[in-house]
PDB file of C-alpha atoms in Angstrom:
ATOM      1  CA  MET A   1      91.310  60.321 113.838  1.00 49.00           C
ATOM      2  CA  LYS A   2      93.829  60.624 110.715  1.00 49.00           C
ATOM      3  CA  PHE A   3      91.878  63.659 109.780  1.00 47.00           C
ATOM      4  CA  ARG A   4      92.474  64.930 112.645  1.00 47.00           C
ATOM      5  CA  ILE A   5      95.284  64.779 112.738  1.00 45.00           C
ATOM      6  CA  LEU A   6      95.380  66.333 109.152  1.00 44.00           C
ATOM      7  CA  ILE A   7      93.815  69.714 110.221  1.00 46.00           C
ATOM      8  CA  ILE A   8      96.263  70.128 113.144  1.00 45.00           C
ATOM      9  CA  ALA A   9      99.375  69.060 110.342  1.00 45.00           C
ATOM     10  CA  LEU A  10      97.671  72.184 108.265  1.00 46.00           C
ATOM     11  CA  LEU A  11      97.545  74.691 110.428  1.00 46.00           C
ATOM     12  CA  LEU A  12     100.620  74.006 111.333  1.00 43.00           C
ATOM     13  CA  PHE A  13     102.442  73.204 107.867  1.00 45.00           C
ATOM     14  CA  SER A  14      99.555  73.824 105.571  1.00 47.00           C
ATOM     15  CA  LEU A  15      99.098  72.875 102.098  1.00 45.00           C
ATOM     16  CA  THR A  16     102.805  72.196 100.841  1.00 42.00           C
ATOM     17  CA  GLY A  17     106.256  71.222 101.911  1.00 42.00           C
ATOM     18  CA  ILE A  18     106.241  68.121 104.841  1.00 39.00           C
ATOM     19  CA  ALA A  19     102.445  68.095 104.682  1.00 43.00           C
ATOM     20  CA  GLN A  20     101.898  65.825 101.244  1.00 39.00           C
ATOM     21  CA  ARG A  21     104.605  63.687 102.569  1.00 43.00           C
ATOM     22  CA  LYS A  22     103.129  62.698 105.367  1.00 56.00           C
ATOM     23  CA  PHE A  23      99.827  62.360 104.704  1.00 60.00           C
ATOM     24  CA  ASP A  24      97.246  61.945 102.671  1.00 78.00           C
ATOM     25  CA  PRO A  25      96.662  63.194  98.467  1.00 84.00           C
ATOM     26  CA  GLN A  26      92.871  63.764  98.140  1.00 85.00           C
ATOM     27  CA  THR A  27      92.446  64.525 102.078  1.00 76.00           C
ATOM     28  CA  LEU A  28      95.053  67.041 101.737  1.00 80.00           C
ATOM     29  CA  GLU A  29      93.461  67.799  98.038  1.00 87.00           C
ATOM     30  CA  LEU A  30      90.033  68.470  99.430  1.00 84.00           C
ATOM     31  CA  ILE A  31      91.059  70.947 101.987  1.00 84.00           C
ATOM     32  CA  LYS A  32      92.992  73.236  99.384  1.00 88.00           C
ATOM     33  CA  THR A  33      89.770  73.366  97.905  1.00 91.00           C
ATOM     34  CA  LYS A  34      87.618  74.059 100.836  1.00 90.00           C
ATOM     35  CA  LYS A  35      90.349  77.060 101.211  1.00 92.00           C
ATOM     36  CA  ILE A  36      90.619  78.048  97.527  1.00 93.00           C
ATOM     37  CA  ALA A  37      87.121  78.514  97.589  1.00 93.00           C
ATOM     38  CA  PHE A  38      86.685  79.695 101.522  1.00 94.00           C
ATOM     39  CA  MET A  39      89.171  82.855 100.469  1.00 94.00           C
ATOM     40  CA  THR A  40      87.667  83.216  97.000  1.00 94.00           C
ATOM     41  CA  GLU A  41      84.393  83.714  98.708  1.00 95.00           C
ATOM     42  CA  GLN A  42      85.705  85.926 102.254  1.00 96.00           C
ATOM     43  CA  ILE A  43      87.657  88.598  99.677  1.00 97.00           C
ATOM     44  CA  GLY A  44      85.429  89.186  97.575  1.00 97.00           C
ATOM     45  CA  LEU A  45      87.175  87.779  94.244  1.00 95.00           C
ATOM     46  CA  THR A  46      86.532  88.234  90.684  1.00 94.00           C
ATOM     47  CA  SER A  47      86.942  85.911  88.599  1.00 92.00           C
ATOM     48  CA  GLN A  48      89.476  88.810  86.180  1.00 95.00           C
ATOM     49  CA  GLU A  49      90.972  88.677  89.731  1.00 95.00           C
ATOM     50  CA  ALA A  50      91.299  85.724  91.300  1.00 93.00           C
ATOM     51  CA  GLU A  51      93.229  83.822  87.466  1.00 94.00           C
ATOM     52  CA  LYS A  52      95.652  86.929  88.400  1.00 96.00           C
ATOM     53  CA  PHE A  53      95.149  86.366  92.057  1.00 96.00           C
ATOM     54  CA  TRP A  54      96.071  82.267  93.090  1.00 95.00           C
ATOM     55  CA  PRO A  55      99.759  82.252  91.539  1.00 96.00           C
ATOM     56  CA  VAL A  56     100.807  84.823  93.169  1.00 97.00           C
ATOM     57  CA  TYR A  57      99.292  83.352  96.471  1.00 96.00           C
ATOM     58  CA  ASN A  58     100.361  79.931  96.011  1.00 95.00           C
ATOM     59  CA  GLU A  59     103.859  81.445  94.761  1.00 96.00           C
ATOM     60  CA  LEU A  60     103.480  83.385  98.815  1.00 96.00           C
ATOM     61  CA  GLU A  61     102.354  79.404 100.540  1.00 93.00           C
ATOM     62  CA  LYS A  62     105.093  77.795  99.010  1.00 94.00           C
ATOM     63  CA  GLU A  63     107.021  79.972 100.408  1.00 96.00           C
ATOM     64  CA  ARG A  64     106.514  80.341 103.789  1.00 93.00           C
ATOM     65  CA  TYR A  65     106.069  76.739 103.927  1.00 90.00           C
ATOM     66  CA  MET A  66     109.548  76.524 102.745  1.00 94.00           C
ATOM     67  CA  LEU A  67     110.351  78.882 105.374  1.00 94.00           C
ATOM     68  CA  MET A  68     108.649  77.235 107.913  1.00 92.00           C
ATOM     69  CA  ASP A  69     110.525  74.006 107.576  1.00 92.00           C
ATOM     70  CA  LYS A  70     113.766  75.570 108.325  1.00 94.00           C
ATOM     71  CA  LYS A  71     112.048  76.789 111.394  1.00 93.00           C
ATOM     72  CA  ARG A  72     110.980  73.563 112.375  1.00 92.00           C
ATOM     73  CA  ASP A  73     113.863  72.546 112.260  1.00 91.00           C
ATOM     74  CA  LEU A  74     115.640  75.021 114.194  1.00 92.00           C
ATOM     75  CA  GLU A  75     113.204  74.904 116.559  1.00 91.00           C
ATOM     76  CA  HIS A  76     113.728  70.870 117.115  1.00 89.00           C
ATOM     77  CA  MET A  77     116.899  71.621 117.150  1.00 86.00           C
ATOM     78  CA  SER A  78     116.943  73.710 120.071  1.00 87.00           C
ATOM     79  CA  GLU A  79     114.377  71.625 121.620  1.00 85.00           C
ATOM     80  CA  ALA A  80     116.897  68.399 121.620  1.00 81.00           C
ATOM     81  CA  PRO A  81     120.795  70.100 121.238  1.00 76.00           C
ATOM     82  CA  LYS A  82     123.268  67.712 120.407  1.00 80.00           C
ATOM     83  CA  PRO A  83     125.273  67.034 123.772  1.00 84.00           C
ATOM     84  CA  GLY A  84     128.584  69.167 124.013  1.00 86.00           C
ATOM     85  CA  MET A  85     127.254  72.307 122.000  1.00 87.00           C
ATOM     86  CA  SER A  86     129.257  75.495 122.764  1.00 89.00           C
ATOM     87  CA  ASP A  87     128.229  78.568 123.714  1.00 90.00           C
ATOM     88  CA  ALA A  88     128.722  79.842 119.725  1.00 92.00           C
ATOM     89  CA  ASP A  89     126.773  76.747 118.786  1.00 89.00           C
ATOM     90  CA  TYR A  90     123.582  78.464 120.633  1.00 89.00           C
ATOM     91  CA  ARG A  91     124.713  81.689 119.168  1.00 94.00           C
ATOM     92  CA  LYS A  92     124.691  80.226 116.012  1.00 93.00           C
ATOM     93  CA  LEU A  93     121.164  79.042 116.788  1.00 91.00           C
ATOM     94  CA  ALA A  94     119.992  81.376 118.240  1.00 93.00           C
ATOM     95  CA  CYS A  95     121.352  83.969 115.379  1.00 95.00           C
ATOM     96  CA  GLU A  96     119.282  81.247 112.231  1.00 94.00           C
ATOM     97  CA  MET A  97     116.670  82.090 114.168  1.00 94.00           C
ATOM     98  CA  ALA A  98     115.972  85.059 114.300  1.00 94.00           C
ATOM     99  CA  ALA A  99     116.730  85.258 110.482  1.00 95.00           C
ATOM    100  CA  THR A 100     114.296  82.630 109.379  1.00 95.00           C
ATOM    101  CA  HIS A 101     112.331  84.880 111.506  1.00 94.00           C
ATOM    102  CA  ALA A 102     113.492  88.147 109.813  1.00 95.00           C
ATOM    103  CA  LYS A 103     113.305  86.699 106.075  1.00 96.00           C
ATOM    104  CA  GLU A 104     109.043  85.490 106.929  1.00 94.00           C
ATOM    105  CA  GLY A 105     107.955  88.792 107.619  1.00 94.00           C
ATOM    106  CA  LYS A 106     110.334  90.653 104.588  1.00 96.00           C
ATOM    107  CA  LEU A 107     108.817  87.641 102.795  1.00 96.00           C
ATOM    108  CA  ILE A 108     105.070  89.013 103.977  1.00 95.00           C
ATOM    109  CA  GLU A 109     106.487  92.699 102.787  1.00 96.00           C
ATOM    110  CA  GLU A 110     107.472  91.521  99.695  1.00 97.00           C
ATOM    111  CA  TYR A 111     104.331  90.081  98.920  1.00 97.00           C
ATOM    112  CA  ASN A 112     102.170  92.299 100.504  1.00 97.00           C
ATOM    113  CA  LEU A 113     103.331  94.705  97.393  1.00 97.00           C
ATOM    114  CA  LYS A 114     102.542  92.100  94.977  1.00 97.00           C
ATOM    115  CA  LEU A 115      98.709  91.825  95.998  1.00 98.00           C
ATOM    116  CA  LEU A 116      98.417  95.079  96.475  1.00 98.00           C
ATOM    117  CA  ASN A 117      99.844  96.055  92.564  1.00 97.00           C
ATOM    118  CA  ILE A 118      96.371  93.265  91.603  1.00 96.00           C
ATOM    119  CA  LEU A 119      93.771  93.395  94.174  1.00 98.00           C
ATOM    120  CA  PRO A 120      92.390  96.541  96.094  1.00 98.00           C
ATOM    121  CA  ALA A 121      93.958  97.403  99.053  1.00 98.00           C
ATOM    122  CA  GLU A 122      90.356  96.785 100.727  1.00 98.00           C
ATOM    123  CA  LYS A 123      90.608  93.273 100.027  1.00 98.00           C
ATOM    124  CA  VAL A 124      94.347  92.233 100.239  1.00 97.00           C
ATOM    125  CA  VAL A 125      92.885  93.289 103.487  1.00 97.00           C
ATOM    126  CA  LYS A 126      89.871  90.609 103.573  1.00 97.00           C
ATOM    127  CA  LEU A 127      93.063  87.940 102.503  1.00 97.00           C
ATOM    128  CA  TYR A 128      94.811  88.204 106.071  1.00 96.00           C
ATOM    129  CA  ARG A 129      91.197  87.534 107.665  1.00 96.00           C
ATOM    130  CA  ALA A 130      90.582  85.389 105.772  1.00 96.00           C
ATOM    131  CA  GLU A 131      93.593  83.192 105.928  1.00 94.00           C
ATOM    132  CA  GLY A 132      93.083  83.416 109.898  1.00 94.00           C
ATOM    133  CA  LYS A 133      89.176  82.369 109.505  1.00 95.00           C
ATOM    134  CA  PHE A 134      89.962  79.549 107.403  1.00 94.00           C
ATOM    135  CA  ARG A 135      92.552  78.765 110.301  1.00 90.00           C
ATOM    136  CA  ALA A 136      90.210  78.778 112.898  1.00 92.00           C
ATOM    137  CA  SER A 137      87.384  76.873 111.556  1.00 89.00           C
ATOM    138  CA  LEU A 138      89.834  74.211 110.714  1.00 84.00           C
ATOM    139  CA  MET A 139      91.135  74.230 114.270  1.00 85.00           C
ATOM    140  CA  HIS A 140      87.019  74.307 114.964  1.00 87.00           C
ATOM    141  CA  GLU A 141      85.846  70.780 113.031  1.00 83.00           C
ATOM    142  CA  PHE A 142      89.493  70.010 114.782  1.00 78.00           C
ATOM    143  CA  ARG A 143      88.346  70.200 117.850  1.00 86.00           C
ATOM    144  CA  ARG A 144      84.280  68.970 117.451  1.00 86.00           C
ATOM    145  CA  GLY A 145      85.890  65.626 115.990  1.00 78.00           C
ATOM    146  CA  GLN A 146      87.627  65.401 119.314  1.00 80.00           C
ATOM    147  CA  GLU A 147      84.139  65.936 121.226  1.00 80.00           C
ATOM    148  CA  GLU A 148      82.514  63.303 118.751  1.00 80.00           C
ATOM    149  CA  LYS A 149      84.864  60.980 118.671  1.00 77.00           C
ATOM    150  CA  ARG A 150      85.277  60.740 123.510  1.00 79.00           C
ATOM    151  CA  GLU A 151      81.236  60.942 122.944  1.00 80.00           C
ATOM    152  CA  ARG A 152      81.693  57.565 120.983  1.00 79.00           C
ATOM    153  CA  GLU A 153      84.134  56.352 123.301  1.00 81.00           C
ATOM    154  CA  SER A 154      82.124  56.927 126.175  1.00 82.00           C
ATOM    155  CA  ASN A 155      79.312  55.605 124.768  1.00 80.00           C
ATOM    156  CA  LYS A 156      80.592  52.338 124.306  1.00 72.00           C
TER     157      LYS A 156
END
């Protein structure tokens, strides 16, 4: 069960930030290792490309998840607003939420250019597809685990 919760958290928050503070570091490291192997294979990175790619990608991930933490905090504020919030307070919150989304888009554009300086464009496109495939494989693994758990519980 703990592993399945971790999978969902990773889908939302990935391997850095809040996830590292809440979950077993060994499990996180295992998933990170799987992600590196999966992405390297899916993209078709050479050892020379991987040497340049991973530091830049890890930097992107770190910045991306800091923004995700900010988005989550803002969403929490919108879900549980303080009593007596004024229209001006809501306006400020809405502007902060929009600005955070815009920063996320700018971050992707910035790192897209960095990645295009490291890898051929085809491999950058493969990267974006590989990220989606990895998330889907984690979700599939989570669902399979949930089904197995239900079967075990129903057989008791």
